[in-house]
């Protein structure tokens, strides 16, 4: 067990009184934890698995205003989302970047009257959207961001201009429209940086991954991995941020009675990561935001040297861990072929897939795209009271956390003393206006090449200087593999300072090794050896960690043992 973890459990053991306990370490729970802690409150965050390992690890990796929410009449959500998008572009520029987004358009009038019907309450399936409907939506989008504009206005093109920029697009395209939103490179890392920032800025607060809050009789007790004891905890208020599991958590942490009605509707979203150079080039640096033949919205955009494609939107009745099923894979691949019909797109291009449940407010909408993406706070009058964070999306986490904090402060009779609206996140602190300059500064200060400097700058932002202060001259500052610029010393830094308990934490969340298709058996075993040495794992535990990660990659991410082996063979051939 790490020294930090031992110290955290000791502090809880000595004093189990907390102003608030946040249950659920996804992005919403972390946002609430951070904002609460900055008010000087004593706050405990518990996450049963790793931070941001559930729904928060499975977004479309877009930070956006929600253009299509305008059609549902959700102007307040769009306004809030756009403000939060722009805030993240300023506060986390190392991970959140502008994304030019292009919509292929096949008609002029289609969908215009349907959009109006939706605005006035229709919850049925929409028809395809033509140029007029899209122009109206983008004009509203621009109007909302007219003050303090960070990104360019939208632009329309005719077929000829569209073809000049995207020659591989289907010939059926008559127009295109380009507007700007944003994308996030590593959402799991951004969530973790919020935890680390809070630990530094509000040391009275405690966050634990691999820990659970249990109700036993009339008391609450903490169970944490690495400890065989239960520690009594006395919260004045509970923030239930367990996403798709909110209703189960209400039951488990109150009097045992199920809620009178469900608070959450779940929809499943699956995504593919493809290694297809022709498709990557065809995108020309843009996201292609298009409708499939069933009028569901799909996306394609360049992502860390690969192409991210998605997504499905399937209603689910029960929460649980999900994966991209073969029929979903085929659906997404078929959708790509409708916009780029002449490109060879195959299942063999997929290097990674992921899926999660979107925990949305309860809805009876027939078409999943009509279910609101807004967020609400549902209060359960138990002892202590529970505030449930229902719905929400990655873009609006900061605002949602702030709103929950205001309710907790009102309950406790405490004033707000700090805001997160202008507080940089992690490596976004002291980030230069020109991101390229950070890479150049790293290369100048440390004996590293451009490729490694670019990797460090884009992954860690200004924190890269702390990392390199650790790595510089370290005997283990050697590459993990011939296919990556990451080094063993970088992994040691992550293990020592980023709450790593398991091999999967490094492969799936602290690095992009898995999602970009770099992970292979050789790298996996190198990581395993380093982690076993640092965390004092026995031979038996090493085997268990290896087996667990391989099973997880195969079951939930579409990365089989055969794929891991083939990557080793390809690397050997290349060398």
XYZ file of C-alpha atoms in Angstrom:
575
model
C 0.000 0.000 0.000
C 1.315 3.456 -0.895
C 2.388 5.859 1.824
C -0.344 8.277 0.733
C -3.031 5.610 1.000
C -1.829 4.531 4.438
C -1.843 8.157 5.585
C -5.345 8.751 4.200
C -6.760 5.715 6.017
C -4.995 6.750 9.216
C -6.571 10.203 9.032
C -10.047 8.741 8.489
C -9.502 6.336 11.365
C -8.550 9.215 13.660
C -11.467 11.398 12.589
C -14.456 9.896 10.756
C -16.496 13.116 10.729
C -17.005 14.621 7.259
C -19.105 17.521 6.055
C -19.834 15.494 2.934
C -18.993 12.096 1.489
C -19.067 11.843 -2.293
C -19.805 8.327 -3.507
C -18.624 7.751 -7.062
C -15.321 8.900 -8.555
C -16.441 9.551 -12.102
C -16.130 13.035 -13.536
C -19.270 14.397 -11.840
C -18.313 13.056 -8.423
C -14.759 14.354 -8.791
C -16.073 17.780 -9.820
C -18.303 17.928 -6.727
C -15.449 16.733 -4.498
C -13.128 19.404 -5.848
C -15.605 22.270 -5.489
C -16.708 21.187 -2.009
C -13.116 20.843 -0.810
C -12.190 24.299 -2.082
C -14.876 25.750 0.214
C -12.834 24.526 3.178
C -15.156 21.575 3.855
C -13.849 18.234 5.057
C -14.839 15.960 2.200
C -14.278 12.287 1.450
C -14.524 10.873 -2.083
C -14.815 7.101 -2.478
C -14.724 5.234 -5.779
C -15.248 1.470 -5.814
C -12.886 0.957 -8.769
C -10.340 3.349 -10.267
C -11.056 7.036 -10.735
C -12.949 7.703 -13.995
C -13.011 4.021 -14.875
C -16.753 3.623 -15.526
C -19.013 5.766 -17.712
C -16.496 8.625 -17.493
C -13.947 6.525 -19.393
C -16.344 5.885 -22.280
C -17.399 9.280 -23.708
C -17.209 10.267 -27.352
C -14.238 12.404 -26.270
C -16.004 15.538 -27.447
C -16.277 18.738 -25.418
C -19.214 20.378 -27.110
C -22.203 22.644 -26.824
C -24.637 20.050 -28.129
C -25.802 21.348 -31.499
C -28.549 18.746 -31.744
C -29.942 19.690 -28.311
C -31.245 22.903 -29.896
C -33.733 20.791 -31.789
C -35.066 19.557 -28.438
C -35.483 23.140 -27.273
C -32.783 22.740 -24.589
C -31.399 26.267 -24.948
C -30.250 26.528 -21.345
C -28.277 23.284 -21.667
C -26.646 24.472 -24.899
C -25.799 27.855 -23.384
C -24.261 26.215 -20.307
C -22.418 23.635 -22.418
C -20.904 26.246 -24.707
C -19.747 28.337 -21.749
C -18.165 25.253 -20.148
C -16.589 24.188 -23.452
C -14.905 27.573 -23.739
C -13.831 27.420 -20.094
C -12.147 24.054 -20.648
C -10.361 25.355 -23.728
C -8.834 27.992 -21.437
C -8.318 25.959 -18.266
C -7.113 22.633 -19.709
C -5.461 23.567 -23.028
C -3.078 20.605 -22.822
C -5.994 18.173 -23.221
C -8.936 20.131 -24.661
C -8.472 21.382 -28.222
C -10.595 23.066 -30.905
C -12.234 20.627 -33.309
C -13.473 21.818 -36.710
C -16.651 19.857 -37.329
C -18.168 19.355 -40.772
C -21.706 18.204 -41.547
C -22.321 16.622 -44.982
C -25.721 17.786 -46.296
C -27.815 15.910 -48.846
C -30.886 18.142 -49.241
C -32.250 21.645 -48.675
C -35.639 21.346 -46.967
C -35.617 17.961 -45.238
C -36.120 17.986 -41.474
C -37.050 21.640 -41.149
C -40.649 21.093 -40.092
C -39.698 18.002 -38.109
C -37.223 20.096 -36.120
C -39.999 22.563 -35.357
C -42.276 19.723 -34.207
C -39.514 18.429 -31.928
C -39.024 21.877 -30.466
C -42.702 21.904 -29.509
C -42.559 18.531 -27.774
C -42.428 15.671 -30.259
C -40.398 12.743 -28.895
C -40.486 10.562 -31.987
C -37.822 9.681 -34.503
C -36.565 12.700 -36.502
C -36.211 12.877 -40.252
C -32.973 13.691 -42.011
C -31.871 17.297 -41.582
C -31.400 19.429 -44.673
C -29.515 22.658 -45.286
C -32.240 24.953 -43.909
C -32.580 23.082 -40.612
C -28.799 22.908 -40.187
C -28.352 26.586 -41.093
C -30.958 27.552 -38.484
C -29.249 25.446 -35.812
C -25.758 26.770 -36.560
C -26.984 30.372 -36.598
C -28.424 29.840 -33.116
C -25.169 28.208 -32.047
C -23.212 31.257 -33.218
C -25.689 33.606 -31.553
C -25.213 31.939 -28.167
C -21.421 32.364 -28.413
C -21.481 35.923 -29.818
C -19.868 37.376 -26.675
C -16.229 36.553 -25.875
C -16.068 34.274 -28.912
C -13.140 31.812 -28.823
C -13.886 29.802 -31.952
C -14.769 30.813 -35.554
C -18.331 31.172 -36.833
C -19.857 28.445 -38.973
C -19.301 28.304 -42.724
C -21.383 26.794 -45.564
C -19.927 25.302 -48.761
C -21.368 24.107 -52.037
C -20.687 20.670 -53.491
C -17.585 21.766 -55.438
C -15.914 23.430 -52.447
C -16.806 20.464 -50.273
C -15.333 18.021 -52.761
C -12.103 20.025 -52.938
C -11.532 19.560 -49.199
C -12.972 16.048 -48.803
C -12.677 14.294 -52.170
C -13.489 10.899 -50.668
C -16.915 11.983 -49.359
C -19.947 10.401 -50.978
C -21.029 12.033 -54.242
C -24.528 12.481 -52.808
C -23.329 15.453 -50.725
C -24.782 18.727 -52.084
C -23.498 21.075 -49.366
C -21.456 21.015 -46.204
C -21.371 23.158 -43.097
C -18.382 23.582 -40.791
C -18.545 24.825 -37.216
C -16.207 24.475 -34.226
C -16.461 22.496 -31.021
C -13.678 20.771 -29.068
C -12.251 17.351 -28.261
C -10.484 15.941 -25.208
C -7.419 13.766 -25.637
C -7.395 11.777 -22.372
C -10.514 12.343 -20.236
C -9.402 9.861 -17.582
C -6.207 11.829 -17.028
C -8.078 15.118 -16.777
C -10.325 13.619 -14.097
C -7.266 12.412 -12.209
C -5.618 15.845 -12.440
C -8.692 17.315 -10.724
C -8.154 14.861 -7.855
C -4.448 15.680 -7.630
C -5.109 19.428 -7.750
C -7.634 19.114 -4.930
C -5.214 17.103 -2.830
C -2.690 19.924 -3.194
C -5.070 22.879 -2.797
C -7.332 21.441 -0.069
C -5.282 18.943 1.977
C -8.122 18.438 4.476
C -10.039 16.543 1.752
C -9.431 12.853 1.026
C -10.037 10.906 -2.194
C -9.696 7.126 -2.373
C -10.040 4.840 -5.347
C -10.798 1.142 -4.805
C -12.910 1.972 -1.762
C -16.578 1.627 -0.808
C -18.987 3.314 1.585
C -21.164 0.700 3.284
C -24.259 1.139 5.415
C -24.197 -1.399 8.229
C -27.149 -0.965 10.564
C -27.366 2.727 11.351
C -23.701 3.483 10.689
C -21.584 4.127 7.615
C -18.303 2.300 7.242
C -15.454 2.545 4.780
C -13.975 -0.511 3.119
C -10.739 0.115 1.207
C -8.621 -2.238 -0.866
C -5.336 -2.937 0.883
C -6.909 -2.741 4.324
C -8.762 -5.545 6.087
C -10.619 -3.234 8.474
C -13.872 -1.308 8.320
C -13.581 2.344 9.396
C -16.581 4.219 10.769
C -17.458 7.367 8.805
C -19.971 10.015 9.903
C -21.116 12.218 6.975
C -23.414 15.198 7.426
C -24.497 14.813 3.790
C -23.942 12.234 1.041
C -23.477 13.146 -2.610
C -24.526 10.185 -4.750
C -22.551 10.458 -7.993
C -22.691 6.809 -9.048
C -24.129 7.484 -12.497
C -26.073 4.560 -13.908
C -26.030 2.966 -10.441
C -27.694 5.914 -8.650
C -30.918 4.062 -7.837
C -29.049 1.059 -6.409
C -26.879 3.404 -4.325
C -29.943 5.206 -2.950
C -31.227 1.848 -1.695
C -27.876 0.687 -0.320
C -27.123 3.897 1.599
C -30.558 4.804 2.954
C -33.117 2.597 4.675
C -32.904 -0.223 2.160
C -36.140 0.670 0.391
C -36.013 1.045 -3.376
C -36.842 4.514 -4.792
C -40.536 5.040 -5.599
C -39.538 5.453 -9.249
C -36.296 5.256 -11.185
C -34.309 8.465 -11.470
C -32.050 7.342 -14.330
C -32.561 6.188 -17.904
C -29.547 4.440 -19.381
C -28.455 4.481 -23.000
C -25.469 2.539 -24.231
C -22.870 4.178 -26.456
C -20.149 2.196 -28.227
C -17.140 3.512 -30.145
C -14.352 2.157 -32.339
C -10.730 3.254 -32.677
C -9.423 2.508 -36.160
C -5.936 2.432 -37.643
C -6.750 3.328 -41.259
C -4.426 5.857 -42.849
C -6.683 6.496 -45.849
C -9.631 7.340 -43.603
C -7.438 9.476 -41.344
C -6.254 11.502 -44.336
C -9.768 11.724 -45.801
C -10.993 13.530 -42.675
C -8.571 16.390 -43.392
C -8.311 17.259 -39.702
C -12.073 17.623 -39.225
C -14.725 15.708 -37.396
C -17.391 14.488 -39.792
C -20.731 14.770 -37.988
C -23.339 12.916 -39.985
C -26.620 11.036 -39.907
C -26.786 7.322 -40.512
C -29.558 5.800 -42.595
C -31.747 5.493 -39.472
C -31.229 9.227 -38.753
C -29.067 8.599 -35.689
C -26.096 10.953 -35.417
C -22.635 9.451 -35.938
C -19.159 10.947 -35.636
C -15.702 10.404 -37.134
C -12.635 12.390 -36.135
C -8.820 12.152 -35.935
C -7.796 10.962 -32.487
C -4.188 10.509 -31.302
C -3.067 9.343 -34.742
C -6.084 7.062 -35.164
C -9.736 7.593 -36.093
C -12.483 7.578 -33.474
C -15.847 6.411 -34.812
C -19.184 6.194 -33.049
C -21.565 5.926 -31.664
C -24.508 3.708 -30.928
C -27.333 4.923 -28.705
C -29.252 1.961 -27.309
C -31.661 2.082 -24.393
C -30.733 -0.258 -21.524
C -32.830 -1.313 -18.534
C -30.147 -2.257 -16.023
C -26.737 -0.780 -15.247
C -23.697 -2.948 -15.819
C -20.371 -3.068 -17.532
C -20.757 -3.089 -21.295
C -18.792 -3.767 -24.442
C -19.175 -3.019 -28.127
C -21.104 -5.993 -29.463
C -20.527 -7.366 -33.009
C -23.790 -5.871 -34.274
C -22.771 -2.444 -32.937
C -19.348 -2.771 -34.558
C -21.011 -3.609 -37.883
C -23.451 -0.716 -37.480
C -20.631 1.805 -37.012
C -18.535 0.390 -39.863
C -21.567 0.457 -42.174
C -22.229 4.073 -41.168
C -18.655 5.059 -42.104
C -19.110 3.478 -45.531
C -22.166 5.653 -46.225
C -20.035 8.822 -46.049
C -16.783 7.408 -47.457
C -18.056 4.680 -49.816
C -14.865 4.259 -51.838
C -12.514 3.724 -48.898
C -11.683 0.213 -47.748
C -12.919 0.021 -44.153
C -12.665 -3.337 -42.401
C -13.098 -4.825 -38.934
C -9.381 -5.630 -39.006
C -8.692 -1.874 -38.804
C -10.104 -1.760 -35.270
C -7.354 -1.532 -32.649
C -9.633 -0.820 -29.681
C -13.315 -0.454 -28.896
C -15.106 0.833 -25.837
C -18.610 1.178 -24.529
C -20.407 2.731 -21.589
C -23.826 3.596 -20.257
C -24.922 7.224 -20.362
C -26.821 7.861 -17.114
C -29.544 10.235 -18.341
C -32.574 11.636 -16.512
C -35.539 9.244 -16.605
C -37.477 9.595 -19.855
C -40.274 7.942 -21.812
C -38.962 9.218 -25.155
C -39.293 6.658 -27.950
C -36.132 7.804 -29.749
C -33.023 7.773 -27.547
C -31.684 10.914 -29.228
C -34.635 12.787 -27.723
C -33.693 11.944 -24.125
C -32.373 15.065 -22.423
C -28.630 15.328 -21.788
C -29.244 17.872 -19.043
C -28.459 17.282 -15.385
C -30.587 17.568 -12.282
C -30.047 17.214 -8.536
C -32.444 14.761 -6.896
C -32.636 14.968 -3.116
C -33.416 11.897 -0.993
C -34.624 12.756 2.516
C -32.698 10.078 4.364
C -30.482 10.514 7.424
C -28.127 11.974 6.361
C -29.709 13.405 3.183
C -28.486 12.240 -0.220
C -28.008 14.596 -3.145
C -28.074 12.541 -6.338
C -26.263 13.845 -9.422
C -28.571 12.669 -12.214
C -27.536 12.977 -15.860
C -24.965 15.417 -17.125
C -22.177 15.050 -19.647
C -18.424 15.484 -19.692
C -18.586 19.045 -20.980
C -20.610 20.363 -18.046
C -18.909 18.604 -15.128
C -17.557 21.810 -13.576
C -20.924 23.569 -13.574
C -22.704 20.481 -12.210
C -20.166 20.163 -9.392
C -20.645 23.834 -8.567
C -24.439 23.464 -8.420
C -24.220 20.480 -6.064
C -21.760 22.352 -3.867
C -24.180 25.267 -3.558
C -26.880 22.891 -2.275
C -24.501 21.305 0.243
C -23.371 24.740 1.437
C -26.990 25.831 1.874
C -27.716 22.716 3.945
C -24.629 23.271 6.123
C -25.196 27.008 6.428
C -21.761 27.780 5.013
C -20.794 30.519 2.508
C -19.066 29.921 -0.804
C -15.448 31.120 -0.531
C -13.968 29.960 -3.855
C -14.916 29.319 -7.462
C -13.520 26.913 -10.044
C -14.640 29.061 -13.006
C -11.146 30.448 -13.616
C -8.984 27.793 -11.952
C -6.609 25.998 -14.369
C -6.605 22.217 -14.275
C -3.413 20.222 -13.760
C -0.982 20.767 -16.586
C -3.082 23.688 -17.817
C -1.395 25.905 -15.232
C 1.212 28.218 -16.772
C 0.502 26.703 -20.173
C 1.916 28.910 -22.955
C -0.452 30.529 -25.449
C 1.291 28.553 -28.185
C 1.265 24.874 -27.236
C 4.200 24.163 -29.547
C 6.328 26.414 -27.356
C 5.970 24.053 -24.396
C 7.457 21.211 -26.396
C 10.333 23.447 -27.481
C 10.973 24.530 -23.878
C 11.138 20.883 -22.755
C 13.614 20.030 -25.517
C 15.734 23.013 -24.553
C 15.792 22.266 -20.819
C 16.212 18.484 -21.019
C 18.199 16.233 -23.371
C 15.155 14.810 -25.186
C 14.088 14.750 -28.826
C 11.039 16.405 -30.367
C 8.905 13.251 -30.420
C 9.252 12.739 -26.688
C 8.848 16.434 -25.925
C 5.636 16.511 -27.981
C 4.328 13.458 -26.122
C 5.094 14.960 -22.713
C 3.626 18.374 -23.560
C 0.382 16.964 -24.962
C -0.059 14.415 -22.163
C 1.009 16.332 -19.058
C 1.060 19.995 -20.059
C 3.157 22.046 -17.652
C 3.395 19.042 -15.297
C 5.862 17.609 -17.814
C 8.597 19.679 -16.148
C 7.967 17.879 -12.834
C 8.012 14.548 -14.633
C 11.275 15.311 -16.418
C 12.871 16.558 -13.189
C 12.234 13.012 -11.932
C 13.252 11.242 -15.149
C 16.345 13.255 -16.055
C 19.385 11.135 -15.241
C 17.255 8.307 -13.822
C 18.755 4.881 -14.654
C 15.332 3.670 -15.844
C 14.778 6.557 -18.249
C 14.867 4.175 -21.201
C 12.060 3.469 -23.712
C 9.404 0.924 -22.814
C 9.600 -0.391 -26.350
C 10.879 0.495 -29.808
C 7.317 1.599 -30.696
C 6.785 4.198 -27.967
C 8.595 7.241 -26.581
C 7.329 6.463 -23.081
C 10.060 5.372 -20.678
C 10.238 3.146 -17.627
C 11.025 6.201 -15.481
C 7.814 7.862 -16.691
C 5.891 4.792 -15.536
C 7.646 4.943 -12.155
C 6.567 8.583 -11.804
C 2.962 7.619 -12.530
C 3.037 4.755 -10.034
C 4.493 6.953 -7.326
C 2.214 9.946 -7.713
C -1.053 8.981 -9.394
C -2.824 6.468 -7.106
C -1.943 3.411 -9.203
C -2.933 0.086 -7.652
C -3.315 -2.229 -10.635
C -1.742 -2.951 -14.006
C -4.980 -1.905 -15.740
C -4.730 1.545 -14.152
C -1.550 2.221 -16.127
C -2.535 0.555 -19.402
C -6.111 1.805 -19.659
C -6.226 5.142 -17.822
C -2.857 6.700 -16.922
C -1.531 6.214 -20.458
C -2.923 5.917 -23.994
C -1.128 2.622 -24.644
C -4.337 0.602 -24.989
C -6.661 3.021 -26.774
C -4.112 3.822 -29.495
C -3.302 0.161 -30.109
C 0.290 0.319 -28.871
C -0.072 -2.221 -26.076
C 1.366 -5.661 -26.846
C 2.533 -8.613 -24.771
C 6.120 -7.356 -24.571
C 5.105 -3.925 -23.227
C 2.553 -5.519 -20.926
C 5.167 -7.786 -19.362
C 7.687 -4.945 -19.038
C 5.093 -2.878 -17.178
C 4.219 -5.856 -15.013
C 7.842 -6.332 -13.946
C 8.252 -2.652 -13.047
C 4.981 -2.502 -11.111
C 5.698 -5.709 -9.220
C 9.011 -4.279 -8.079
C 7.503 -0.946 -7.023
C 4.362 -2.303 -5.360
C 5.965 -5.429 -3.846
C 3.741 -7.896 -5.697
C 4.246 -11.605 -5.174
C 4.631 -13.954 -8.116
C 1.045 -15.065 -7.606
C -0.223 -11.484 -7.671
C 1.786 -10.764 -10.820
C 0.062 -13.643 -12.583
C -3.327 -12.481 -11.344
C -2.730 -8.899 -12.561
C -1.573 -10.138 -15.968
C -4.515 -12.498 -16.352
C -7.013 -9.869 -15.204
C -5.779 -7.232 -17.665
C -5.670 -9.642 -20.604
C -9.196 -10.822 -19.799
C -10.396 -7.223 -19.486
C -8.841 -6.179 -22.788
C -10.427 -9.123 -24.575
C -13.856 -8.957 -22.928
C -14.515 -5.210 -22.890
C -12.163 -3.578 -25.409
C -11.975 -6.015 -28.309
C -8.214 -6.574 -27.882
C -7.565 -10.316 -27.972
C -4.442 -12.208 -26.972
C -3.918 -12.951 -30.675
C -3.890 -9.202 -31.398
C -1.346 -8.618 -28.621
C 0.831 -11.373 -30.051
C 0.496 -10.112 -33.619
C 1.614 -6.628 -32.570
C 4.806 -8.134 -31.148
C 5.431 -9.953 -34.431
C 4.834 -6.785 -36.461
C 7.249 -4.893 -34.214
C 9.905 -7.579 -34.654
C 9.532 -7.427 -38.429
C 9.816 -3.644 -38.433
C 13.020 -3.759 -36.384
